[in-house]
Coordinates of C-alpha atoms and ligand atoms in Angstrom, one line a residue:
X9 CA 80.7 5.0 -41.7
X10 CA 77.5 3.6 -41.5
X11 CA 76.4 1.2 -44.5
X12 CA 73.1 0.1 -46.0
X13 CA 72.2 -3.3 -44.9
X14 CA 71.5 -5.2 -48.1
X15 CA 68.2 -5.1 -49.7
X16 CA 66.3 -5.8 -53.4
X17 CA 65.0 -2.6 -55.2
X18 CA 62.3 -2.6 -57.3
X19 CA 60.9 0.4 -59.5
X20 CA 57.4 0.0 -60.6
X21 CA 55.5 3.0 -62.4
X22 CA 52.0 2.1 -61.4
X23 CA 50.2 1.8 -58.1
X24 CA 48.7 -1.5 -59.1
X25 CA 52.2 -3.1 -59.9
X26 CA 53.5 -1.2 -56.7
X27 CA 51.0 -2.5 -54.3
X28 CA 51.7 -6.3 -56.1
X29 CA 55.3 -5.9 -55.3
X30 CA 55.0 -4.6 -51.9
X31 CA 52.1 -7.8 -51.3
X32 CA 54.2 -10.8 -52.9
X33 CA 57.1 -9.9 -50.2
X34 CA 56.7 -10.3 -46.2
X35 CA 58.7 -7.5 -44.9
X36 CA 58.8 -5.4 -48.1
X37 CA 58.8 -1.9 -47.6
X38 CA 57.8 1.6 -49.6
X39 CA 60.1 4.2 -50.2
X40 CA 59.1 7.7 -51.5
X41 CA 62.3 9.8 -51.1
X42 CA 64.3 8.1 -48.5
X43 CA 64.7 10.8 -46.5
X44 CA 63.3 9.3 -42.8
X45 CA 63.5 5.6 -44.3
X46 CA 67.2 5.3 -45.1
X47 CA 68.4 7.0 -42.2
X48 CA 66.6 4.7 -40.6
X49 CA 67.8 1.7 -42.4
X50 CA 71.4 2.8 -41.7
X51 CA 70.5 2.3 -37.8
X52 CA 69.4 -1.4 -38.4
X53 CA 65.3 -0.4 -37.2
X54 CA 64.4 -1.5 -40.2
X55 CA 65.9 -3.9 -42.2
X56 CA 63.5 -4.8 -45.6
X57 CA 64.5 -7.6 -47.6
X58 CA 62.3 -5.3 -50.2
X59 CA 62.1 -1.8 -51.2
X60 CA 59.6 -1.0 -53.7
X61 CA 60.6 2.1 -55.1
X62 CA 57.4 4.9 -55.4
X63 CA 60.2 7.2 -57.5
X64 CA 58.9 6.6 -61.0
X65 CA 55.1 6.4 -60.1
X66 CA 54.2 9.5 -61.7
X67 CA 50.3 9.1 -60.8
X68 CA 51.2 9.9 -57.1
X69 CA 52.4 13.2 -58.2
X70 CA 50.8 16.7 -58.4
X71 CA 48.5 19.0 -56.7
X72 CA 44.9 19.7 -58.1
X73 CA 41.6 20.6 -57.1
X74 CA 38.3 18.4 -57.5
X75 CA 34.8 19.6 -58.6
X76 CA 33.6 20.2 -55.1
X77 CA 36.3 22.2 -54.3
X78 CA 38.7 20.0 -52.1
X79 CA 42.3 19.9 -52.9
X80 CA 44.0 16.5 -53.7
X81 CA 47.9 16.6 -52.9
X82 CA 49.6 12.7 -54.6
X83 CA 51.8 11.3 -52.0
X84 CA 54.8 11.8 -54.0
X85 CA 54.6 15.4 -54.3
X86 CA 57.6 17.2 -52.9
X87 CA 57.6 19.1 -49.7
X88 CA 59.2 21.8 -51.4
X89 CA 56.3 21.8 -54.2
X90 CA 53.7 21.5 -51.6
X91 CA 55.5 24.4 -49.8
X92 CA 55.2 26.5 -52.7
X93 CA 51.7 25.7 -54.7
X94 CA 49.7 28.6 -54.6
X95 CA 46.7 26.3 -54.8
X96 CA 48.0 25.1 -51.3
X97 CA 49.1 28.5 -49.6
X98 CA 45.5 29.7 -50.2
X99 CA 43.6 26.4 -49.2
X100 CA 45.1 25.2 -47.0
X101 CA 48.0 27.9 -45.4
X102 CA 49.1 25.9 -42.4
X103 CA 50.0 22.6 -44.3
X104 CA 52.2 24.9 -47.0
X105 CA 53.8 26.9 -44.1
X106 CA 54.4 23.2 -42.0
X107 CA 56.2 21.8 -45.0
X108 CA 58.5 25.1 -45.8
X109 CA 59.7 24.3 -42.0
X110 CA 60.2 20.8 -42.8
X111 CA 64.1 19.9 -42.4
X112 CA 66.4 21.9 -44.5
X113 CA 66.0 22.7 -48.4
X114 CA 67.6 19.2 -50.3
X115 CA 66.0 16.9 -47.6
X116 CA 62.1 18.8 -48.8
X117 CA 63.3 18.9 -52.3
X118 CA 64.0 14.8 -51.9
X119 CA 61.1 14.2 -49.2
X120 CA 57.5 13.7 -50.1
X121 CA 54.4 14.6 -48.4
X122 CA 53.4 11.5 -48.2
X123 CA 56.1 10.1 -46.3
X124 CA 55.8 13.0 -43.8
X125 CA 52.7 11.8 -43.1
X126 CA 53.7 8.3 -43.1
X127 CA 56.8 9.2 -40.7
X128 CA 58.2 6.9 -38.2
X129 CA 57.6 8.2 -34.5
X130 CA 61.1 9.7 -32.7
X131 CA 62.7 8.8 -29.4
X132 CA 65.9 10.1 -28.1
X133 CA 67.0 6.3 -27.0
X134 CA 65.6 5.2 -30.8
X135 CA 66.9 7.0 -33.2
X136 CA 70.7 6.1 -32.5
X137 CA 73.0 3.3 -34.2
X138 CA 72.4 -0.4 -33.9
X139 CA 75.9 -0.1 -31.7
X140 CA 74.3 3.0 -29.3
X141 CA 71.2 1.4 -29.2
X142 CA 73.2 -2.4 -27.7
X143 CA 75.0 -0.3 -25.6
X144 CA 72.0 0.7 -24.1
X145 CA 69.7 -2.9 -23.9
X146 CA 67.6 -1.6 -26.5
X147 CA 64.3 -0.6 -25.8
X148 CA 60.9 -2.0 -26.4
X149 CA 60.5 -0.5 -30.1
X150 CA 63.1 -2.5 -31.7
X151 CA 64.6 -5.1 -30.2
X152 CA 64.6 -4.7 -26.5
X153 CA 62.0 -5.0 -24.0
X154 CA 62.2 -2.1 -21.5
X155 CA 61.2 2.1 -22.0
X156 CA 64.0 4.1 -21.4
X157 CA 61.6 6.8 -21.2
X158 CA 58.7 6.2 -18.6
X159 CA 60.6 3.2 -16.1
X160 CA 58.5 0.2 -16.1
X161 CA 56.0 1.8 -18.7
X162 CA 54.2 -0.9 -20.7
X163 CA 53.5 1.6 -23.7
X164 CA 56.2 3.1 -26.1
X165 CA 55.9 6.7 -26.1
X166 CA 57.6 8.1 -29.1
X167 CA 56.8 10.9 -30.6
X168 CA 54.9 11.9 -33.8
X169 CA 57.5 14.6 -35.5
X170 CA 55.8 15.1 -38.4
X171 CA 54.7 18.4 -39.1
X172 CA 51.9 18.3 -41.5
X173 CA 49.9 16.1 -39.4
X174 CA 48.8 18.6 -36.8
X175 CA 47.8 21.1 -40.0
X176 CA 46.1 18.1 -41.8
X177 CA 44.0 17.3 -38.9
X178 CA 42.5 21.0 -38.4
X179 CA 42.0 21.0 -42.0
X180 CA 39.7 17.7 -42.0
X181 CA 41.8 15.7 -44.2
X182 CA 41.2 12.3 -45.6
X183 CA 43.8 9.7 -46.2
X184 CA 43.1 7.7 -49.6
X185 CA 44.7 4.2 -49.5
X186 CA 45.1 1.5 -51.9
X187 CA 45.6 -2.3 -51.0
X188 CA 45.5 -6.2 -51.9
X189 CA 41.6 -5.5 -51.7
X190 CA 41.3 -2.3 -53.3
X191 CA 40.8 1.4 -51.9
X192 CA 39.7 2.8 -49.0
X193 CA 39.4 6.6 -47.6
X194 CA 40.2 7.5 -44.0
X195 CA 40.0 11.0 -41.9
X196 CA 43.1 11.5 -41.0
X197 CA 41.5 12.2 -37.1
X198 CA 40.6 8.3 -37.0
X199 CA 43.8 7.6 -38.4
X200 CA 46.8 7.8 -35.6
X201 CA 46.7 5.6 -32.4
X202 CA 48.4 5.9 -29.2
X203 CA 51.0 3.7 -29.3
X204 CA 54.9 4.9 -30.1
X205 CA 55.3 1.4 -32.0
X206 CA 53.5 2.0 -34.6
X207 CA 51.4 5.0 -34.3
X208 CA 48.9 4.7 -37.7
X209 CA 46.6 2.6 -38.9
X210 CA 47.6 1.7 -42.2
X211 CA 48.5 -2.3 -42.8
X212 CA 52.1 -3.2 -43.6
X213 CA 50.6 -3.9 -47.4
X214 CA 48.5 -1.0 -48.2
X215 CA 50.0 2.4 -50.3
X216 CA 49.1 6.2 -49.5
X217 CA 47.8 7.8 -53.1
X218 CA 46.6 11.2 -51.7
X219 CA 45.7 13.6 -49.3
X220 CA 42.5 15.4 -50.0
X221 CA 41.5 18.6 -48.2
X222 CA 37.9 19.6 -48.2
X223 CA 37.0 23.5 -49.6
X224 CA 37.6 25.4 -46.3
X225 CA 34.8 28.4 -46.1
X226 CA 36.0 31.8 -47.2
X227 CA 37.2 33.3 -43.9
X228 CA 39.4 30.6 -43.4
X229 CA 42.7 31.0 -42.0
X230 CA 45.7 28.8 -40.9
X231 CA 49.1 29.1 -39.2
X232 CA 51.5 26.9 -38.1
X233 CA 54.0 27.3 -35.0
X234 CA 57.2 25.1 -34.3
X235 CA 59.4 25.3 -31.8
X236 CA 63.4 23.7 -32.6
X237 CA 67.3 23.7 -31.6
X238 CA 68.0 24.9 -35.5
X239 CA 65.9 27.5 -37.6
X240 CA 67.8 25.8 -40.3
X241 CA 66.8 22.0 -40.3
X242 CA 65.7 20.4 -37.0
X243 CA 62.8 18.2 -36.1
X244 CA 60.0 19.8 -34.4
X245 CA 60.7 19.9 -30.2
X246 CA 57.2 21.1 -30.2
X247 CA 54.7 22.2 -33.7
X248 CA 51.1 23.9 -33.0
X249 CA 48.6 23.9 -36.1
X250 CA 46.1 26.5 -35.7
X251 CA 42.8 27.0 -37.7
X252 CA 40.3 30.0 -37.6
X253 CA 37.6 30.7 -39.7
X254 CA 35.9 33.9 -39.1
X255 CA 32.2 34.8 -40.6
X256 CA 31.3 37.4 -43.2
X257 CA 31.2 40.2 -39.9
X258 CA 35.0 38.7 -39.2
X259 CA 33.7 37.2 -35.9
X260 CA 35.1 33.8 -34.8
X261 CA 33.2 31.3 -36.3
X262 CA 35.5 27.6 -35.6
X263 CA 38.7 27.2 -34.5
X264 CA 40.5 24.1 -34.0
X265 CA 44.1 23.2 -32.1
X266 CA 46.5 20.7 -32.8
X267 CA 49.6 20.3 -30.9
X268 CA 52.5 17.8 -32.2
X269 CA 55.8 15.9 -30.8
X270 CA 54.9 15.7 -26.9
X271 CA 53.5 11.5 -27.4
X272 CA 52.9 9.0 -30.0
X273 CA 49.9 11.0 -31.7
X274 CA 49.3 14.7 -32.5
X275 CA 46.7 15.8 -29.7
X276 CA 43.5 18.7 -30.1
X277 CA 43.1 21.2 -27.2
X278 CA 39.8 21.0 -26.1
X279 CA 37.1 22.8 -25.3
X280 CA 39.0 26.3 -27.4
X281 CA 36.0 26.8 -29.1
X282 CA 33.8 28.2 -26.5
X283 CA 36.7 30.6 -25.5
X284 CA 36.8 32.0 -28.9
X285 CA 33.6 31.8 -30.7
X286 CA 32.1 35.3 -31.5
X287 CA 35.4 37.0 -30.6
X288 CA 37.2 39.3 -33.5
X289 CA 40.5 39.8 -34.1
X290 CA 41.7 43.1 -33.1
X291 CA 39.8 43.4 -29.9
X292 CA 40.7 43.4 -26.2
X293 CA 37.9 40.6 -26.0
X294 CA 39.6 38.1 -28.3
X295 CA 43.0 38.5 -27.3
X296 CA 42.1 38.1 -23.8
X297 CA 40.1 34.8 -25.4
X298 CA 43.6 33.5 -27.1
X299 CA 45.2 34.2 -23.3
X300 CA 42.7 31.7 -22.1
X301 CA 43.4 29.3 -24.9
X302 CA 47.1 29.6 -24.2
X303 CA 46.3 28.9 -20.4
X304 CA 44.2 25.5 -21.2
X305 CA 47.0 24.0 -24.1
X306 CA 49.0 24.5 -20.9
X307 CA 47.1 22.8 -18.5
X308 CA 46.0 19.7 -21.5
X309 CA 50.0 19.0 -22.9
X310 CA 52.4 17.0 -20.9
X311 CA 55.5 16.3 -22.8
X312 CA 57.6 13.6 -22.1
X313 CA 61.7 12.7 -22.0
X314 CA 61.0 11.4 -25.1
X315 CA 62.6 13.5 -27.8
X316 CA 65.4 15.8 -27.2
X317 CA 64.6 19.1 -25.5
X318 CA 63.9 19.6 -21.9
X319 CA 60.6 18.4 -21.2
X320 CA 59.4 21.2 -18.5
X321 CA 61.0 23.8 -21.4
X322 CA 58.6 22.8 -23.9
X323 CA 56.0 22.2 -22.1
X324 CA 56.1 26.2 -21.0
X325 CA 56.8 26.6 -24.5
X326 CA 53.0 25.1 -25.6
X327 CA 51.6 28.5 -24.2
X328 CA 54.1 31.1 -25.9
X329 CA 53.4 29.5 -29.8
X330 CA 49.8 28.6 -29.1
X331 CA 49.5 32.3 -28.5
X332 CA 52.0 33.1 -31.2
X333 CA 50.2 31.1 -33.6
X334 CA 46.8 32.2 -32.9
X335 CA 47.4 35.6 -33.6
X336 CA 49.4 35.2 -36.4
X337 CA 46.5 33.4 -38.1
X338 CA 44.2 35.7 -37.3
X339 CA 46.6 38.4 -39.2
X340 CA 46.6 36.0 -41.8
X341 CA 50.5 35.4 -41.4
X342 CA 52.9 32.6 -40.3
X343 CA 54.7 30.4 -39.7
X344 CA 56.1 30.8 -36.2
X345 CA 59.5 29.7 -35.9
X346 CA 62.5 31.1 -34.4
X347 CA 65.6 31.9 -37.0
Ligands
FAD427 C1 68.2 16.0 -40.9 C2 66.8 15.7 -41.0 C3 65.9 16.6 -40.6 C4 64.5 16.3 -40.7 N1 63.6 17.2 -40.2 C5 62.3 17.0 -40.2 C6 61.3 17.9 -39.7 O1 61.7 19.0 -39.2 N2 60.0 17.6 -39.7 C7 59.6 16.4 -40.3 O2 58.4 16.2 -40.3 N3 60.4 15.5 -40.8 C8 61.8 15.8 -40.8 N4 62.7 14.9 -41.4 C9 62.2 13.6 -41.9 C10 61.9 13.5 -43.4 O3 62.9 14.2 -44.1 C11 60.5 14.0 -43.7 O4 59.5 13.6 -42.8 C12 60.0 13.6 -45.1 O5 58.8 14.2 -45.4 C13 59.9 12.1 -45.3 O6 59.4 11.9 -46.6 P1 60.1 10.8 -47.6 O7 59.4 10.9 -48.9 O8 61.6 11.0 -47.6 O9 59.8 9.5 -46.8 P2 60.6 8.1 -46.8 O10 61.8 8.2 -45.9 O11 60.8 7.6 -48.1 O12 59.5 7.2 -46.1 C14 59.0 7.4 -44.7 C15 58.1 6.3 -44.3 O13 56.9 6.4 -45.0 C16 56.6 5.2 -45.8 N5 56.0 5.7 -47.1 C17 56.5 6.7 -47.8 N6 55.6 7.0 -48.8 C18 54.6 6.1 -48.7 C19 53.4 5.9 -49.4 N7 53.0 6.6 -50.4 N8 52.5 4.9 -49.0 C20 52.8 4.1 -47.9 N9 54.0 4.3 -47.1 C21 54.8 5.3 -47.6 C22 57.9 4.5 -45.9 O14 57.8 3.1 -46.1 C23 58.6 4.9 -44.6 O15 58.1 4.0 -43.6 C24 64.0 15.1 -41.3 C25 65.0 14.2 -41.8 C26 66.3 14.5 -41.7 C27 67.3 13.5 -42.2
SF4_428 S1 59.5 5.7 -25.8 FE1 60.5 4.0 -24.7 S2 60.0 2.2 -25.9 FE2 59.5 4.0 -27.2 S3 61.4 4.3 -28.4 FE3 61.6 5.6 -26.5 S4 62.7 4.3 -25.1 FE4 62.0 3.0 -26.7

């Protein structure tokens, strides 16, 4: 059985008193609904001499919408909420059909949106006991000094597995984040860098309060695609976030791709736009358009040995749910999964 390592646990209510505790502690941690983080802790990569609790912070809950029509979503709210708001299925559809994929039914009940976004990145040599992991050398993430993955790489290249990032990104989301010096807002597309180690930008002190979405136009549409051993629970081997937003005609008017779980950041296809523009769903032209757009996620994703699943197999697999999830956004369905 694995155990806990030992820790202090503290349960603020307010932000203010949260981000005091988490400041006054080198090491301290935050923990929304445990889900990724004590897991994790059971595996020794992370051993806080802190956890500040964000349970009983009930300000970091809820879904609303603002005056200029974006939708804010508290970092505590459950996946499973998020999953089914209404407000969120017709906002923002992609982010509400990521999280119903998200694990299995108690872990989105328990899990928060905010620590989804917040997730650790995933290896296959990383995510493994403190014993496994010795076995092994360790790697450059946590305690070792080598990649297991890419031989003499200098990089970590663990992968981003969490599946609202890729939606959030095509929707234009921004982070808001509270610190020792006070608040700041951040698009979530300045937000992730490339390294496996620690793949955001948010300082070991600072606290996610919301995600806001800006008013998408009204011939917006959204699907999400993701690709996994189990229909029932697993981690994405592979999650496409697709956006479309037609004009009053129902013509193409944007469209933005987001692919997730090949390296340490979720990635846009390029260059999809010019394929698609003007095209309408329906017709011969724009489903030879999405054929194109399949052809260049192809070419633009190289997955790595990094997560379980065969590399070469998902990276034919970009293709299939970018053209999967394409069309069913244009039909105004989703997700893509297989059961
Ligand atoms: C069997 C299993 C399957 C899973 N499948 C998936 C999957 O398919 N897709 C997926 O994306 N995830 C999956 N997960 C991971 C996890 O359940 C989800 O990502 C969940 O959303 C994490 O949220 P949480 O509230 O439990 O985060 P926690 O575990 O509490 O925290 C995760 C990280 O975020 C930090 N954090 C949390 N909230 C905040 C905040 N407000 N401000 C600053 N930092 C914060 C924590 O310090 C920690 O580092 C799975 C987990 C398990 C055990
Ligand atoms: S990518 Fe390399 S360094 Fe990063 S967790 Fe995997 S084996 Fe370790």
């Amino acid at each position: 059985m694995l155990r806990l390592p030992k820790f202090e646990l503290c349960t603020p209510h307010t932000v203010a008193e949260a981000v005091k505790l988490l400041a006054e502690c080198p090491g301290a941690m935050l923990v929304a609904g445990g889900t990724d983080l004590v897991p994790n802790m059971k595996h020794e990569l992370f051993t806080p001499p802190r956890l500040v609790s964000l349970a009983n912070v009930r300000e970091l809950r809820g879904i609303c919408t603002r005056d200029d029509g974006s939708l804010v979503i508290g970092a505590m709210t459950s996946l499973a909420d998020v999953a089914a708001s209404d407000l969120v299925r017709a906002h923002a559809p992609a982010l509400a059909q990521a999280c119903s994929l998200i694990a299995g039914p108690q872990l989105r009940t328990m899990g928060t949106l905010g620590g989804n976004v917040l997730l650790d990145t995933r290896c296959q040599w990383y995510n493994q006991t403190y014993f496994w992991r010795q076995a092994l050398g360790f790697c450059m993430k946590k305690d070792g000094e080598v990649c297991h993955v890419v031989k003499g790489g200098k990089n970590c290249v663990a992968a981003a597995s969490n599946d609202s990032a890729p939606t959030l990104m095509t929707l234009g989301a921004m982070l808001d984040l509270v610190g020792p010096s006070g608040p700041r807002s951040v698009p979530i597309d300045e937000f992730w860098v490339a390294d496996g180690i620690y793949n955001k930008q948010l300082a070991k002190d600072e606290l996610l309060v919301s995600i806001r979405v800006p008013k998408p136009p009204a011939g917006h549409r959204g699907a999400y695609g993701k690709l996994r051993d189990r229909g029932s629970i697993d981690f994405p081997l592979l999650g496409v976030a697709v956006r479309l937003d037609l004009d009053a005609s129902g013509a193409v008017e944007h469209v933005d791709i987001v692919v997730t779980a090949l390296a340490a950041q979720p990635k846009r296809i390029t260059k999809v736009l010019e394929l698609l523009r003007g095209t309408r769903p329906g017709t011969p032209q724009f489903d030879e358009s999405v054929a194109q757009a399949a052809a260049l996620a192809h070419k633009q994703c190289k997955p790595l040995a990094n997560i379980p699943g065969d590399a070469d197999y998902r990276r034919e697999m970009v293709p299939v749910y970018v053209k999967r999830t394409l069309h069913a956004a244009a039909r105004g369905e989703g997700p893509v999964h297989h059961v």
